[in-house]
Coordinates of C-alpha atoms in Angstrom, one line a residue:
Chain A
X127 CA 119.0 90.8 124.2
X128 CA 118.3 94.4 125.1
X129 CA 119.2 96.9 122.3
X130 CA 119.6 100.7 122.3
X131 CA 118.6 101.5 118.8
X132 CA 115.8 100.4 116.5
X133 CA 117.0 97.2 114.6
X134 CA 116.8 97.3 110.8
X135 CA 114.0 94.8 110.7
X136 CA 111.6 97.2 112.5
X137 CA 112.4 100.1 110.2
X138 CA 112.1 97.8 107.2
X139 CA 108.7 96.4 108.5
X140 CA 107.5 100.0 109.1
X141 CA 108.7 101.1 105.6
X142 CA 107.0 98.0 104.0
X143 CA 103.8 98.9 106.0
X144 CA 103.6 95.5 107.8
X145 CA 104.4 96.7 111.4
X146 CA 101.4 96.6 113.8
X147 CA 99.9 100.0 114.5
X148 CA 101.2 100.1 118.1
X149 CA 104.8 99.6 117.1
X150 CA 104.4 101.9 114.2
X151 CA 103.4 104.7 116.6
X152 CA 106.7 104.2 118.6
X153 CA 108.7 104.1 115.3
X154 CA 107.1 107.2 113.9
X155 CA 107.6 109.0 117.2
X156 CA 111.2 108.0 117.5
X157 CA 112.0 108.9 113.8
X158 CA 110.5 112.4 114.5
X159 CA 113.2 112.8 117.2
X160 CA 116.2 111.1 115.4
X161 CA 117.5 112.2 112.0
X162 CA 119.8 109.2 111.9
X163 CA 116.9 106.8 112.3
X164 CA 115.0 108.9 109.7
X165 CA 117.8 108.4 107.2
X166 CA 117.9 104.7 107.9
X167 CA 114.1 104.5 107.4
X168 CA 114.2 106.5 104.1
X169 CA 117.0 104.1 102.9
X170 CA 114.4 101.3 103.4
X171 CA 111.8 103.4 101.5
X172 CA 114.4 103.4 98.7
X173 CA 114.3 99.5 98.8
X174 CA 110.5 99.9 98.3
X175 CA 111.3 102.1 95.3
X176 CA 113.6 99.4 93.9
X177 CA 110.8 96.8 94.4
X178 CA 108.4 99.1 92.5
X179 CA 110.9 99.5 89.6
X180 CA 111.4 95.8 89.2
X181 CA 107.8 94.5 89.7
X182 CA 106.0 92.8 86.9
X183 CA 103.9 95.7 85.4
X184 CA 100.1 95.5 85.4
X185 CA 98.0 96.3 82.3
X186 CA 97.3 100.0 82.0
X187 CA 95.3 101.5 79.1
X188 CA 94.8 104.9 77.6
X189 CA 91.4 104.9 79.4
X190 CA 93.3 104.6 82.7
X191 CA 95.2 107.8 81.8
X192 CA 92.0 109.6 80.8
X193 CA 90.4 108.6 84.1
X194 CA 93.4 109.7 86.1
X195 CA 93.5 113.1 84.3
X196 CA 89.7 113.4 85.1
X197 CA 90.5 112.8 88.8
X198 CA 93.0 115.6 88.7
X199 CA 90.3 117.7 87.0
X200 CA 92.6 120.4 85.6
X201 CA 93.5 121.6 89.1
X202 CA 97.1 122.8 89.6
X203 CA 99.3 120.8 92.1
X204 CA 98.8 121.8 95.8
X205 CA 101.0 124.7 96.8
X206 CA 104.3 123.8 98.6
X207 CA 103.6 123.0 102.3
X208 CA 104.3 125.8 104.7
X209 CA 107.4 125.7 106.8
X210 CA 106.8 123.2 109.6
X211 CA 106.2 125.0 112.9
X212 CA 109.0 124.4 115.4
X213 CA 108.0 121.4 117.4
X214 CA 106.9 122.4 120.9
X215 CA 106.0 120.3 123.9
X216 CA 107.2 116.9 124.9
X217 CA 105.2 114.6 122.5
X218 CA 106.3 114.3 118.8
X219 CA 103.6 115.0 116.2
X220 CA 102.4 111.4 115.6
X221 CA 101.9 110.9 119.3
X222 CA 100.1 114.2 119.7
X223 CA 97.7 113.0 117.0
X224 CA 96.8 109.9 119.1
X225 CA 96.6 111.7 122.5
X226 CA 94.8 114.7 121.1
X227 CA 97.4 117.1 122.5
X228 CA 100.6 117.2 124.5
X229 CA 101.4 115.6 127.9
X230 CA 98.9 117.8 129.8
X231 CA 95.9 116.2 127.9
X232 CA 96.7 112.6 128.8
X233 CA 94.1 110.7 130.8
X234 CA 96.4 109.0 133.2
X235 CA 95.4 106.2 135.5
X236 CA 97.4 105.5 138.7
X237 CA 99.2 102.2 138.9
X238 CA 100.9 102.6 142.3
X239 CA 103.9 104.3 143.9
X240 CA 103.0 107.5 142.1
X241 CA 103.4 105.8 138.7
X242 CA 100.7 106.3 136.1
X243 CA 99.8 104.9 132.7
X244 CA 97.5 105.6 129.7
X245 CA 96.7 102.9 127.2
X246 CA 96.5 104.4 123.6
X247 CA 96.0 101.3 121.4
X248 CA 95.0 97.9 122.7
X249 CA 94.7 95.2 120.1
X250 CA 94.6 91.4 120.3
X251 CA 98.3 91.0 119.6
X252 CA 99.9 94.3 120.4
X253 CA 99.2 97.4 122.6
X254 CA 100.9 100.7 123.2
X255 CA 100.7 102.9 126.3
X256 CA 102.2 105.9 128.0
X257 CA 104.0 105.5 131.3
X258 CA 104.8 108.1 133.9
X259 CA 107.3 107.0 136.5
X260 CA 108.5 109.4 139.3
X261 CA 112.3 109.6 139.7
X262 CA 113.7 106.8 141.8
X263 CA 110.7 104.5 141.3
X264 CA 111.2 101.2 139.6
X265 CA 108.9 99.5 137.3
X266 CA 108.0 96.0 138.5
X267 CA 110.7 93.5 137.5
X268 CA 109.3 91.8 134.4
X269 CA 110.1 89.7 131.5
X270 CA 108.1 89.5 128.3
X271 CA 106.2 86.9 126.3
X272 CA 107.2 88.8 123.2
X273 CA 108.8 92.1 122.3
X274 CA 108.7 95.4 124.2
X275 CA 109.8 98.6 122.5
X276 CA 110.2 101.7 124.7
X277 CA 110.8 105.3 123.7
X278 CA 111.8 107.9 126.3
X279 CA 110.0 111.2 125.9
X280 CA 111.0 113.0 129.1
X281 CA 113.5 112.3 131.9
X282 CA 115.5 109.1 131.8
X283 CA 115.6 105.6 133.1
X284 CA 118.3 103.1 133.9
X285 CA 118.3 99.3 133.9
X286 CA 120.7 96.4 133.6
X287 CA 121.6 97.4 130.1
X288 CA 122.3 101.1 130.6
X289 CA 120.8 104.6 130.6
X290 CA 118.1 105.8 128.3
X291 CA 117.3 109.5 127.6
X292 CA 114.8 111.4 125.5
X293 CA 114.6 110.0 122.0
X294 CA 116.4 106.7 123.0
X295 CA 114.8 103.4 122.2
X296 CA 115.0 100.3 124.3
X297 CA 114.1 97.0 122.7
X298 CA 113.8 94.0 124.9
X299 CA 112.7 90.5 123.9
X300 CA 111.3 87.5 125.7
X301 CA 114.5 86.4 127.3
X302 CA 115.1 89.7 129.1
X303 CA 114.4 90.2 132.8
X304 CA 115.1 93.9 133.4
X305 CA 114.2 96.4 136.0
X306 CA 114.0 100.0 134.7
X307 CA 114.3 102.7 137.4
X308 CA 113.4 106.3 136.6
X309 CA 116.4 108.6 137.2
X310 CA 117.2 112.3 137.1
X311 CA 115.4 115.5 138.2
X312 CA 112.1 115.0 136.3
X313 CA 109.6 112.1 136.2
X314 CA 110.3 109.7 133.3
X315 CA 107.6 109.6 130.6
X316 CA 107.9 106.7 128.1
X317 CA 105.9 105.3 125.2
X318 CA 105.9 101.6 125.3
X319 CA 104.6 99.0 122.7
X320 CA 104.3 95.3 123.6
X321 CA 103.3 92.5 121.3
X322 CA 102.2 90.3 124.1
X323 CA 101.2 90.8 127.7
X324 CA 104.1 91.4 130.1
X325 CA 105.0 88.5 132.3
X326 CA 106.0 89.6 135.8
X327 CA 108.4 87.7 138.0
X328 CA 106.8 88.3 141.4
X329 CA 103.4 87.0 142.4
X330 CA 101.6 90.1 143.3
X331 CA 102.0 92.1 140.0
X332 CA 101.1 88.9 138.2
X333 CA 97.7 88.8 140.0
X334 CA 97.2 92.5 139.4
X335 CA 98.1 92.2 135.7
X336 CA 94.6 91.7 134.3
X337 CA 93.4 94.8 136.2
X338 CA 96.3 97.0 135.1
X339 CA 96.1 95.7 131.5
X340 CA 99.9 96.0 131.2
Chain B
X17 CA 113.5 98.4 84.7
X18 CA 115.4 101.7 85.0
X19 CA 119.0 100.9 84.0
X20 CA 120.9 104.2 84.1
X21 CA 121.1 107.4 86.0
X22 CA 120.1 109.5 82.9
X23 CA 116.6 107.9 83.1
X24 CA 116.4 108.8 86.7
X25 CA 117.2 112.4 85.8
X26 CA 114.3 112.3 83.3
X27 CA 111.9 111.4 86.0
X28 CA 113.2 114.1 88.3
X29 CA 112.9 116.6 85.5
X30 CA 109.3 115.5 84.9
X31 CA 108.6 116.3 88.6
X32 CA 110.3 119.7 88.3
X33 CA 108.2 120.5 85.2
X34 CA 105.0 119.5 87.0
X35 CA 105.9 121.7 90.0
X36 CA 107.0 124.7 88.1
X37 CA 104.9 124.7 84.9
X38 CA 102.0 122.3 85.6
X39 CA 103.3 120.4 82.6
X40 CA 100.7 117.7 81.6
X41 CA 103.1 116.1 79.1
X42 CA 105.6 115.5 81.9
X43 CA 102.8 113.9 84.0
X44 CA 101.9 111.6 81.1
X45 CA 105.5 110.5 80.7
X46 CA 105.6 109.6 84.4
X47 CA 102.2 107.9 84.1
X48 CA 103.3 105.7 81.2
X49 CA 106.3 104.4 83.2
X50 CA 105.0 104.3 86.7
X51 CA 101.3 103.5 86.4
X52 CA 101.8 99.9 85.2
X53 CA 104.3 99.4 88.0
X54 CA 102.0 100.8 90.7
X55 CA 99.2 98.5 89.4
X56 CA 101.6 95.5 89.4
X57 CA 102.7 96.3 92.9
X58 CA 99.1 96.5 94.2
X59 CA 98.2 93.2 92.5
X60 CA 101.2 91.5 94.0
X61 CA 100.0 93.0 97.3
X62 CA 96.7 91.1 97.0
X63 CA 94.4 93.6 95.4
X64 CA 92.2 92.3 92.6
X65 CA 92.7 94.0 89.2
X66 CA 89.7 96.3 89.5
X67 CA 90.7 97.5 93.0
X68 CA 94.3 97.8 91.8
X69 CA 93.2 99.9 88.9
X70 CA 91.1 102.3 91.1
X71 CA 93.9 102.5 93.7
X72 CA 96.6 103.1 91.0
X73 CA 94.6 106.0 89.5
X74 CA 94.3 107.6 92.9
X75 CA 98.0 107.1 93.6
X76 CA 99.0 108.7 90.2
X77 CA 96.6 111.6 90.8
X78 CA 98.3 112.2 94.1
X79 CA 101.7 112.3 92.3
X80 CA 100.3 115.4 90.5
X81 CA 98.6 116.9 93.5
X82 CA 101.5 116.5 95.9
X83 CA 104.3 117.2 93.4
X84 CA 105.5 120.1 95.6
X85 CA 106.3 117.7 98.5
X86 CA 108.7 115.7 96.4
X87 CA 112.4 116.2 97.5
X88 CA 114.8 115.0 94.9
X89 CA 117.8 115.2 97.4
X90 CA 116.2 112.5 99.6
X91 CA 114.4 110.1 97.3
X92 CA 114.1 108.9 93.7
X93 CA 110.8 109.4 92.0
X94 CA 110.2 105.6 92.2
X95 CA 110.8 105.8 96.0
X96 CA 108.5 108.7 96.5
X97 CA 105.7 107.0 94.4
X98 CA 106.3 103.8 96.4
X99 CA 105.5 105.6 99.7
X100 CA 102.3 107.1 98.2
X101 CA 101.2 103.6 96.9
X102 CA 102.1 102.0 100.2
X103 CA 100.1 104.5 102.3
X104 CA 97.1 104.1 99.9
X105 CA 97.4 100.3 100.1
X106 CA 97.3 100.4 103.9
X107 CA 94.2 102.6 103.9
X108 CA 92.5 100.4 101.4
X109 CA 93.4 96.8 102.3
X110 CA 94.2 96.9 106.0
X111 CA 91.9 99.7 107.4
X112 CA 94.5 100.4 110.1
X113 CA 95.9 103.8 111.0
X114 CA 99.5 104.4 110.0
X115 CA 101.2 106.9 112.3
X116 CA 103.6 109.0 110.2
X117 CA 106.8 110.8 111.4
X118 CA 106.6 114.6 111.6
X119 CA 107.0 116.2 108.2
X120 CA 110.3 118.1 107.6
X121 CA 109.2 121.0 105.5
X122 CA 111.1 124.2 105.1
X123 CA 108.8 126.7 103.3
X124 CA 109.9 128.2 100.0
X125 CA 112.3 125.6 98.6
X126 CA 115.9 126.6 97.9
X127 CA 117.3 125.4 94.7
X128 CA 118.7 121.9 95.5
X129 CA 122.4 121.3 94.8
X130 CA 122.4 119.4 91.5
X131 CA 125.4 117.3 92.5
X132 CA 123.5 116.1 95.5
X133 CA 120.4 115.2 93.4
X134 CA 122.6 113.3 90.9
X135 CA 124.4 111.3 93.6
X136 CA 121.2 110.3 95.3
X137 CA 119.6 109.3 91.9
X138 CA 122.8 107.2 91.1
X139 CA 122.6 105.5 94.5
X140 CA 118.9 104.6 93.8
X141 CA 119.9 103.0 90.5
X142 CA 122.6 101.1 92.2
X143 CA 120.1 99.8 94.8
X144 CA 117.6 98.8 92.1
X145 CA 120.4 96.8 90.3
X146 CA 121.5 95.2 93.6
X147 CA 118.0 94.1 94.2
X148 CA 117.7 92.6 90.8
X149 CA 121.1 90.8 91.3
X150 CA 120.2 89.2 94.6
X151 CA 119.9 85.4 94.7
X152 CA 116.2 84.5 93.9
X153 CA 115.4 83.3 97.5
X154 CA 116.8 86.5 99.1
X155 CA 115.1 88.8 96.5
X156 CA 111.8 87.0 96.9
X157 CA 112.0 87.6 100.7
X158 CA 112.6 91.3 100.3
X159 CA 109.8 91.6 97.7
X160 CA 107.4 89.6 99.9
X161 CA 108.0 92.0 102.7
X162 CA 107.1 95.1 100.6
X163 CA 104.1 93.3 99.0
X164 CA 102.9 92.8 102.6
X165 CA 103.0 89.0 102.3
X166 CA 105.2 88.5 105.4
X167 CA 104.4 89.3 109.0
X168 CA 106.9 91.7 110.6
X169 CA 108.4 88.9 112.7
X170 CA 109.4 87.0 109.5
X171 CA 111.6 89.9 108.2
X172 CA 115.3 89.1 108.0
X173 CA 117.6 91.7 109.4
X174 CA 120.2 91.0 106.6
X175 CA 118.8 91.9 103.2
X176 CA 122.1 91.6 101.4
X177 CA 121.4 95.1 99.9
X178 CA 124.1 97.8 100.1
X179 CA 122.2 100.5 102.1
X180 CA 125.1 102.3 103.8
X181 CA 125.9 104.8 101.1
X182 CA 122.3 105.8 100.3
X183 CA 121.6 106.2 104.0
X184 CA 124.6 108.6 104.3
X185 CA 123.4 110.6 101.3
X186 CA 119.9 111.0 102.9
X187 CA 121.5 111.9 106.2
X188 CA 123.4 114.6 104.5
X189 CA 120.3 116.0 102.9
X190 CA 118.5 115.9 106.3
X191 CA 121.4 117.9 107.8
X192 CA 121.1 120.5 105.1
X193 CA 117.3 120.7 105.6
X194 CA 117.8 121.2 109.3
X195 CA 120.2 124.0 108.5
X196 CA 117.7 125.7 106.2
X197 CA 115.0 125.4 108.8
X198 CA 117.0 127.3 111.4

């Protein structure tokens, strides 16, 4: 089933710290763009607070307190953080930290029909990449072995399940066959995490898959 | 376990005293309550006692150092300390990067509305009670997730916890924050 918002289990997994790094980057980027998702995430942090309150306490001695005070070393608390600069550019902060800058610093590689990609994290079980799709161009029709989470950063795309704009999340699982097409006046730029290699329906992209590392 | 909102108010007051007066006795009060819980949390998360002790001391030192980042309209003190402990745990045990959302900071802090603070703290107490009241099997599942003993695909969408109200309170606080930032 294709979904338009981040399901609770992903926010909870991110809050608990057990979501793979690739998906965490998509969640952190999305939350930077959506206060509603941020509120849902912080509600799950509150579950973590409740777990902390109810856990069996460990043994802590006065020596522990003395050692902690020594770590602090008599220094005052850090000053209040300065007002956050107004976010500029297309990439949210956590994504800029991975790329080393905004969209103009991405090392794109062409993947045909004017489309480009840049792989940011590639692990054994999960990877995350940026996609650049000119308006009117379709991604190859594909299904998934696992889960694919896509965040729109610029422009928009449309597929069988609807339209997706900046800040929107599409989550698709193994049973989905969908064909995203970039729409609108600007090229569509997306951040996409997959937890297994994509499975393409047509023969040619399947052969090309090991080279494209999609 | 924290049982009533007045206790929550005590922890918030400790944070305010650390922020405004560098009050060491306020820190010691927080330490006596939270340090054993942070250590217990880390042990449940798979750290051996000596690693948990070292990690706990760093977490509690961070509570002092970062006291100015605590926002009592968005989180209980327990929740805020949990996020510090979680991040330290990820650094220490998993050696993975954890991408964080952009910070929402607003420079010199306006005095938060005390009614907002109280309501958020009350919701936190309600949530803690609801967790304790879950059937064993369900509670263990939630706890296992936060201890890191589940994979993300084993997480159940339905926790049985009432999260709607606390989410609405946090959303309201975020709206006010955005208004202040303008």
